[in-house]
Amino acid sequence: MTQTPENIGHRIEILDPRFTALRISSAQLERLWTGGRWVEGPVYFGDGKYLLFSDIPNNRILRFDETDGQVSVWRAPSNNSNGQTRDRQGRLVTCEHLSRQVTRTEYDGTRTVLADQFDGKRLNSPNDVVVAADGAVWFTDPTYGIDGDYEGDFAVSEIGNSNLYRVDPGTGAVQIACGDLVQPNGLAFSADGLQLFVSDTGASHVDNGPRHIRRFDVDGATLRGGEVFSVCAAGVYDGFRVDMQGNIWASAADGVHCISPDGDLIGKVLVPETVSNVCFGGPKRNRLYITGTTSLYSTYVGVCGLPYF
């Protein structure tokens, strides 16, 4: 599935002078590949110079080769995979709608189930995931994968709520880390691991519902605080990543919003499709990969992203 990259042009909007140093004036937005239905879950493998990303309705994980631009099917079926990350050993950790599980792909290619239920009840449809410095797996579990048959199988929630969970690295026990979110979605740690940012896309299900990112203080296995950090003015904040300076690069309806460490929207990378998620890649982690509805995009920025760990 080799496609010639399409130059979309200079697509930067500066809303605050602080964003000037975070963009590269000559960098263009490129459409690297198109042909998906709702692409998500980008995760970068610098050791292999490739990116994996999910095409949820098409039930597959795709692989973009950074060396030649070729896109191939890496896993199909993928259990309608969504968000993905890597653990401390470099293994792939995946949220799966269809199986309603969080799984880890071992070095030999086999899958290990990390979480599939809470209190004896099946999870809804794990959405996005991060791994903490202590090896704990944190994941969100909204209902998008069971709301219909397009991104999973329709089902009624057994738990009756959409929660943020933590999987203990020693015992494997699954515990609720936050239970007052409407539709928890993207999440990412700060550089020091002492804060966890979580987006709530509850506006998709509740009139005037949340379309924001909340910020929590992390105390081991416990979260404190949870104040609203930033409200999305264009659609909802879905997946996002944090850069080395503490800025958040968040997906939105009109592109990627760059939010400063104090919560100000300082700039945008405008994308011609609704953006679902982002991640940093390239040898210096200064290439911003963007999954936008049907396509994979990228642009270079003037800051490096945090590693996944």
Tab-separated table of C-alpha atoms in Angstrom:
chain	number	residue	atom	x	y	z
A	1	MET	CA	0.000	0.000	0.000
A	2	THR	CA	2.672	2.477	-1.012
A	3	GLN	CA	1.348	5.993	-1.582
A	4	THR	CA	3.165	9.137	-2.582
A	5	PRO	CA	3.079	11.621	0.311
A	6	GLU	CA	0.793	14.563	-0.416
A	7	ASN	CA	1.953	17.996	0.665
A	8	ILE	CA	-1.000	19.699	2.358
A	9	GLY	CA	0.909	22.954	2.853
A	10	HIS	CA	1.809	25.199	5.761
A	11	ARG	CA	-0.974	24.585	8.265
A	12	ILE	CA	0.089	26.384	11.429
A	13	GLU	CA	-2.020	28.840	13.436
A	14	ILE	CA	-0.146	30.856	16.076
A	15	LEU	CA	-2.430	32.000	18.901
A	16	ASP	CA	0.276	32.954	21.406
A	17	PRO	CA	3.920	33.999	20.891
A	18	ARG	CA	5.003	30.960	22.915
A	19	PHE	CA	3.987	28.749	19.995
A	20	THR	CA	6.429	30.451	17.622
A	21	ALA	CA	9.395	28.493	18.995
A	22	LEU	CA	7.444	25.232	18.848
A	23	ARG	CA	6.850	25.307	15.141
A	24	ILE	CA	9.230	25.051	12.195
A	25	SER	CA	8.405	27.779	9.701
A	26	SER	CA	9.377	25.692	6.678
A	27	ALA	CA	7.715	22.440	7.790
A	28	GLN	CA	4.701	21.305	5.802
A	29	LEU	CA	1.822	19.038	6.770
A	30	GLU	CA	2.002	15.801	4.764
A	31	ARG	CA	-0.678	13.193	4.173
A	32	LEU	CA	1.370	9.994	4.280
A	33	TRP	CA	-1.442	7.533	3.650
A	34	THR	CA	-5.203	7.429	3.272
A	35	GLY	CA	-7.733	4.608	3.024
A	36	GLY	CA	-8.953	3.996	6.566
A	37	ARG	CA	-12.371	4.468	8.118
A	38	TRP	CA	-11.442	5.770	11.580
A	39	VAL	CA	-7.712	5.585	12.229
A	40	GLU	CA	-6.404	5.803	15.791
A	41	GLY	CA	-3.807	4.555	18.254
A	42	PRO	CA	-0.462	5.663	16.739
A	43	VAL	CA	2.580	4.215	18.515
A	44	TYR	CA	6.181	4.681	17.386
A	45	PHE	CA	8.929	2.032	17.349
A	46	GLY	CA	12.189	3.919	17.011
A	47	ASP	CA	14.168	0.691	17.232
A	48	GLY	CA	12.477	-0.500	14.045
A	49	LYS	CA	11.857	2.874	12.386
A	50	TYR	CA	8.153	2.273	11.999
A	51	LEU	CA	4.800	3.404	13.318
A	52	LEU	CA	1.808	1.222	14.138
A	53	PHE	CA	-1.719	2.630	14.048
A	54	SER	CA	-5.240	1.242	14.297
A	55	ASP	CA	-7.967	1.310	11.666
A	56	ILE	CA	-10.786	0.453	14.067
A	57	PRO	CA	-13.807	-0.268	11.791
A	58	ASN	CA	-11.598	-2.187	9.346
A	59	ASN	CA	-10.392	-4.360	12.247
A	60	ARG	CA	-6.684	-4.026	11.543
A	61	ILE	CA	-3.419	-2.559	12.754
A	62	LEU	CA	-1.360	-0.895	10.024
A	63	ARG	CA	2.395	-0.377	9.869
A	64	PHE	CA	4.021	2.720	8.375
A	65	ASP	CA	7.657	2.147	7.448
A	66	GLU	CA	9.600	5.337	8.039
A	67	THR	CA	12.412	4.302	5.704
A	68	ASP	CA	10.364	3.920	2.508
A	69	GLY	CA	6.877	5.262	3.281
A	70	GLN	CA	5.176	1.930	2.715
A	71	VAL	CA	2.053	1.057	4.689
A	72	SER	CA	1.193	-2.599	5.242
A	73	VAL	CA	-1.216	-4.603	7.362
A	74	TRP	CA	0.561	-5.612	10.561
A	75	ARG	CA	-2.283	-7.466	12.286
A	76	ALA	CA	-5.722	-8.454	11.020
A	77	PRO	CA	-8.082	-9.082	12.598
A	78	SER	CA	-7.062	-6.838	15.479
A	79	ASN	CA	-10.173	-7.122	17.666
A	80	ASN	CA	-11.023	-3.569	16.595
A	81	SER	CA	-7.899	-2.249	18.284
A	82	ASN	CA	-7.872	1.382	19.411
A	83	GLY	CA	-5.247	3.118	21.585
A	84	GLN	CA	-1.759	1.657	21.937
A	85	THR	CA	1.506	2.268	23.761
A	86	ARG	CA	4.722	0.465	24.694
A	87	ASP	CA	5.653	-0.833	28.122
A	88	ARG	CA	9.007	-0.508	29.893
A	89	GLN	CA	10.326	-3.529	28.000
A	90	GLY	CA	9.256	-2.114	24.641
A	91	ARG	CA	6.325	-4.469	24.172
A	92	LEU	CA	3.124	-3.313	22.508
A	93	VAL	CA	0.135	-2.727	24.797
A	94	THR	CA	-3.207	-2.468	22.983
A	95	CYS	CA	-6.805	-1.550	23.827
A	96	GLU	CA	-9.246	-3.837	21.997
A	97	HIS	CA	-12.912	-2.986	21.499
A	98	LEU	CA	-14.132	-6.332	20.217
A	99	SER	CA	-12.550	-8.501	22.912
A	100	ARG	CA	-13.111	-5.754	25.531
A	101	GLN	CA	-9.572	-6.297	26.737
A	102	VAL	CA	-6.219	-4.637	27.245
A	103	THR	CA	-3.530	-6.924	25.865
A	104	ARG	CA	0.253	-7.065	25.593
A	105	THR	CA	2.043	-8.466	22.562
A	106	GLU	CA	5.016	-10.526	23.684
A	107	TYR	CA	8.339	-10.708	21.872
A	108	ASP	CA	7.258	-13.947	20.158
A	109	GLY	CA	4.023	-12.358	18.906
A	110	THR	CA	1.646	-14.013	21.365
A	111	ARG	CA	-0.902	-11.908	23.244
A	112	THR	CA	-1.237	-11.710	27.017
A	113	VAL	CA	-4.471	-10.367	28.510
A	114	LEU	CA	-3.718	-7.659	31.066
A	115	ALA	CA	-7.319	-6.687	31.850
A	116	ASP	CA	-10.720	-7.891	30.708
A	117	GLN	CA	-13.026	-7.394	33.683
A	118	PHE	CA	-13.589	-5.526	36.918
A	119	ASP	CA	-15.357	-7.035	39.908
A	120	GLY	CA	-16.374	-10.027	37.799
A	121	LYS	CA	-17.976	-7.885	35.065
A	122	ARG	CA	-16.666	-7.410	31.546
A	123	LEU	CA	-15.066	-4.107	30.660
A	124	ASN	CA	-16.889	-1.799	28.250
A	125	SER	CA	-14.365	-1.202	25.452
A	126	PRO	CA	-10.864	-0.109	26.501
A	127	ASN	CA	-9.926	2.998	24.577
A	128	ASP	CA	-6.467	4.367	25.377
A	129	VAL	CA	-3.558	3.297	27.571
A	130	VAL	CA	-0.288	4.460	29.147
A	131	VAL	CA	2.330	2.661	31.227
A	132	ALA	CA	3.753	4.375	34.314
A	133	ALA	CA	7.369	4.340	35.469
A	134	ASP	CA	6.540	1.612	38.001
A	135	GLY	CA	5.101	-0.603	35.247
A	136	ALA	CA	1.454	-0.002	36.170
A	137	VAL	CA	-0.906	0.067	33.190
A	138	TRP	CA	-3.497	2.867	33.232
A	139	PHE	CA	-6.357	2.738	30.731
A	140	THR	CA	-9.681	4.365	29.953
A	141	ASP	CA	-12.864	2.379	29.378
A	142	PRO	CA	-15.706	4.333	27.720
A	143	THR	CA	-18.581	2.699	25.840
A	144	TYR	CA	-17.727	3.612	22.236
A	145	GLY	CA	-16.926	0.031	21.219
A	146	ILE	CA	-20.202	-1.364	22.585
A	147	ASP	CA	-22.446	1.518	21.516
A	148	GLY	CA	-22.954	-0.162	18.138
A	149	ASP	CA	-21.545	-2.692	15.705
A	150	TYR	CA	-19.230	-0.363	13.762
A	151	GLU	CA	-16.210	-0.387	16.080
A	152	GLY	CA	-16.999	-3.559	18.021
A	153	ASP	CA	-20.111	-5.470	19.061
A	154	PHE	CA	-23.183	-3.784	20.483
A	155	ALA	CA	-23.711	-4.613	24.146
A	156	VAL	CA	-25.099	-3.135	27.331
A	157	SER	CA	-22.432	-2.111	29.820
A	158	GLU	CA	-22.106	-4.718	32.544
A	159	ILE	CA	-20.290	-2.312	34.843
A	160	GLY	CA	-22.781	0.489	34.268
A	161	ASN	CA	-20.123	3.190	34.279
A	162	SER	CA	-17.132	4.385	32.265
A	163	ASN	CA	-14.004	4.478	34.391
A	164	LEU	CA	-10.280	5.070	34.395
A	165	TYR	CA	-8.459	1.957	35.641
A	166	ARG	CA	-5.019	1.007	36.919
A	167	VAL	CA	-3.514	-2.468	36.590
A	168	ASP	CA	-1.127	-3.202	39.456
A	169	PRO	CA	2.313	-4.194	38.086
A	170	GLY	CA	2.882	-6.778	40.810
A	171	THR	CA	-0.457	-8.493	41.310
A	172	GLY	CA	-2.236	-7.682	38.040
A	173	ALA	CA	-5.246	-6.486	40.049
A	174	VAL	CA	-7.511	-4.029	38.222
A	175	GLN	CA	-8.742	-1.105	40.292
A	176	ILE	CA	-10.800	2.000	39.533
A	177	ALA	CA	-8.532	5.031	39.587
A	178	CYS	CA	-11.276	7.546	38.768
A	179	GLY	CA	-15.001	6.878	38.537
A	180	ASP	CA	-16.461	10.354	37.933
A	181	LEU	CA	-15.715	10.661	34.213
A	182	VAL	CA	-18.502	10.488	31.615
A	183	GLN	CA	-16.514	9.060	28.690
A	184	PRO	CA	-12.815	8.876	29.631
A	185	ASN	CA	-10.655	8.847	26.539
A	186	GLY	CA	-7.031	9.920	25.959
A	187	LEU	CA	-4.446	10.045	28.723
A	188	ALA	CA	-0.788	10.891	29.242
A	189	PHE	CA	1.674	11.413	32.093
A	190	SER	CA	3.771	14.491	32.692
A	191	ALA	CA	7.529	14.122	32.249
A	192	ASP	CA	8.100	13.443	35.946
A	193	GLY	CA	5.142	11.072	36.198
A	194	LEU	CA	3.603	13.105	39.007
A	195	GLN	CA	0.625	14.282	36.980
A	196	LEU	CA	-1.815	12.393	34.808
A	197	PHE	CA	-3.888	14.160	32.158
A	198	VAL	CA	-7.165	12.523	31.064
A	199	SER	CA	-9.605	13.706	28.401
A	200	ASP	CA	-13.347	13.304	28.839
A	201	THR	CA	-15.358	13.224	25.598
A	202	GLY	CA	-18.721	12.908	27.345
A	203	ALA	CA	-20.215	15.572	25.057
A	204	SER	CA	-20.709	12.741	22.565
A	205	HIS	CA	-23.307	11.202	24.891
A	206	VAL	CA	-24.597	13.992	27.153
A	207	ASP	CA	-25.991	17.391	26.172
A	208	ASN	CA	-23.461	20.040	27.197
A	209	GLY	CA	-21.278	17.211	28.439
A	210	PRO	CA	-17.525	17.415	29.011
A	211	ARG	CA	-15.143	18.124	26.158
A	212	HIS	CA	-12.090	18.789	28.259
A	213	ILE	CA	-8.824	17.496	29.694
A	214	ARG	CA	-8.515	17.075	33.461
A	215	ARG	CA	-5.280	17.112	35.446
A	216	PHE	CA	-4.671	14.755	38.358
A	217	ASP	CA	-1.819	14.509	40.840
A	218	VAL	CA	-0.420	10.980	41.042
A	219	ASP	CA	0.430	9.525	44.440
A	220	GLY	CA	1.474	5.941	43.718
A	221	ALA	CA	-1.756	4.134	42.864
A	222	THR	CA	-3.958	7.063	43.915
A	223	LEU	CA	-5.112	10.141	42.028
A	224	ARG	CA	-5.865	13.469	43.669
A	225	GLY	CA	-7.290	16.697	42.348
A	226	GLY	CA	-8.751	16.342	38.878
A	227	GLU	CA	-9.428	19.968	37.992
A	228	VAL	CA	-10.323	20.895	34.415
A	229	PHE	CA	-7.083	21.786	32.657
A	230	SER	CA	-8.337	22.791	29.203
A	231	VAL	CA	-11.705	22.888	27.410
A	232	CYS	CA	-11.829	22.080	23.700
A	233	ALA	CA	-13.362	24.804	21.532
A	234	ALA	CA	-13.504	22.626	18.379
A	235	GLY	CA	-15.169	19.263	18.893
A	236	VAL	CA	-13.614	17.252	21.709
A	237	TYR	CA	-10.114	16.430	22.886
A	238	ASP	CA	-9.496	12.771	22.044
A	239	GLY	CA	-5.940	11.369	22.178
A	240	PHE	CA	-2.904	13.496	23.006
A	241	ARG	CA	0.805	13.483	23.870
A	242	VAL	CA	3.135	15.619	25.994
A	243	ASP	CA	6.400	17.169	24.778
A	244	MET	CA	9.678	17.708	26.625
A	245	GLN	CA	8.644	21.223	27.644
A	246	GLY	CA	5.348	20.098	29.158
A	247	ASN	CA	3.075	21.229	26.330
A	248	ILE	CA	0.144	18.998	25.397
A	249	TRP	CA	-0.537	18.262	21.719
A	250	ALA	CA	-4.204	17.238	21.615
A	251	SER	CA	-6.475	16.024	18.851
A	252	ALA	CA	-9.529	18.135	17.988
A	253	ALA	CA	-12.074	18.593	15.218
A	254	ASP	CA	-9.964	21.126	13.305
A	255	GLY	CA	-6.532	19.639	13.876
A	256	VAL	CA	-4.022	19.382	16.700
A	257	HIS	CA	-4.225	21.908	19.540
A	258	CYS	CA	-1.068	22.816	21.424
A	259	ILE	CA	-1.773	23.618	25.070
A	260	SER	CA	0.868	25.214	27.291
A	261	PRO	CA	1.790	23.768	30.715
A	262	ASP	CA	-0.501	26.342	32.341
A	263	GLY	CA	-3.494	25.335	30.203
A	264	ASP	CA	-3.483	28.047	27.527
A	265	LEU	CA	-4.223	27.190	23.910
A	266	ILE	CA	-1.184	28.659	22.166
A	267	GLY	CA	-1.327	27.228	18.653
A	268	LYS	CA	-2.780	24.735	16.214
A	269	VAL	CA	-1.703	22.395	13.443
A	270	LEU	CA	-4.715	22.583	11.133
A	271	VAL	CA	-5.690	19.261	9.543
A	272	PRO	CA	-8.396	18.774	6.861
A	273	GLU	CA	-9.996	15.891	8.787
A	274	THR	CA	-11.110	15.402	12.379
A	275	VAL	CA	-8.061	14.271	14.341
A	276	SER	CA	-8.294	11.250	16.652
A	277	ASN	CA	-4.799	10.990	18.110
A	278	VAL	CA	-1.131	11.935	17.781
A	279	CYS	CA	2.310	10.703	18.744
A	280	PHE	CA	5.918	11.829	18.395
A	281	GLY	CA	8.360	9.843	16.281
A	282	GLY	CA	11.442	10.078	14.155
A	283	PRO	CA	15.048	9.702	15.378
A	284	LYS	CA	14.736	12.869	17.491
A	285	ARG	CA	11.026	12.468	18.409
A	286	ASN	CA	10.314	15.802	16.706
A	287	ARG	CA	8.087	14.375	13.990
A	288	LEU	CA	4.440	14.674	14.971
A	289	TYR	CA	2.377	11.795	13.571
A	290	ILE	CA	-1.335	12.524	13.326
A	291	THR	CA	-4.212	10.104	12.770
A	292	GLY	CA	-7.115	11.965	11.190
A	293	THR	CA	-10.315	10.087	10.348
A	294	THR	CA	-9.247	8.271	7.138
A	295	SER	CA	-5.583	9.246	6.939
A	296	LEU	CA	-2.142	9.337	8.507
A	297	TYR	CA	-0.430	12.737	8.507
A	298	SER	CA	2.848	14.114	9.830
A	299	THR	CA	4.721	17.351	10.297
A	300	TYR	CA	7.933	18.355	12.018
A	301	VAL	CA	7.795	20.592	15.082
A	302	GLY	CA	10.363	22.572	17.054
A	303	VAL	CA	10.228	20.448	20.200
A	304	CYS	CA	10.756	16.781	21.021
A	305	GLY	CA	8.065	14.565	22.450
A	306	LEU	CA	8.374	12.523	25.608
A	307	PRO	CA	9.149	8.833	25.227
A	308	TYR	CA	6.118	6.588	25.659
A	309	PHE	CA	7.277	5.298	28.987
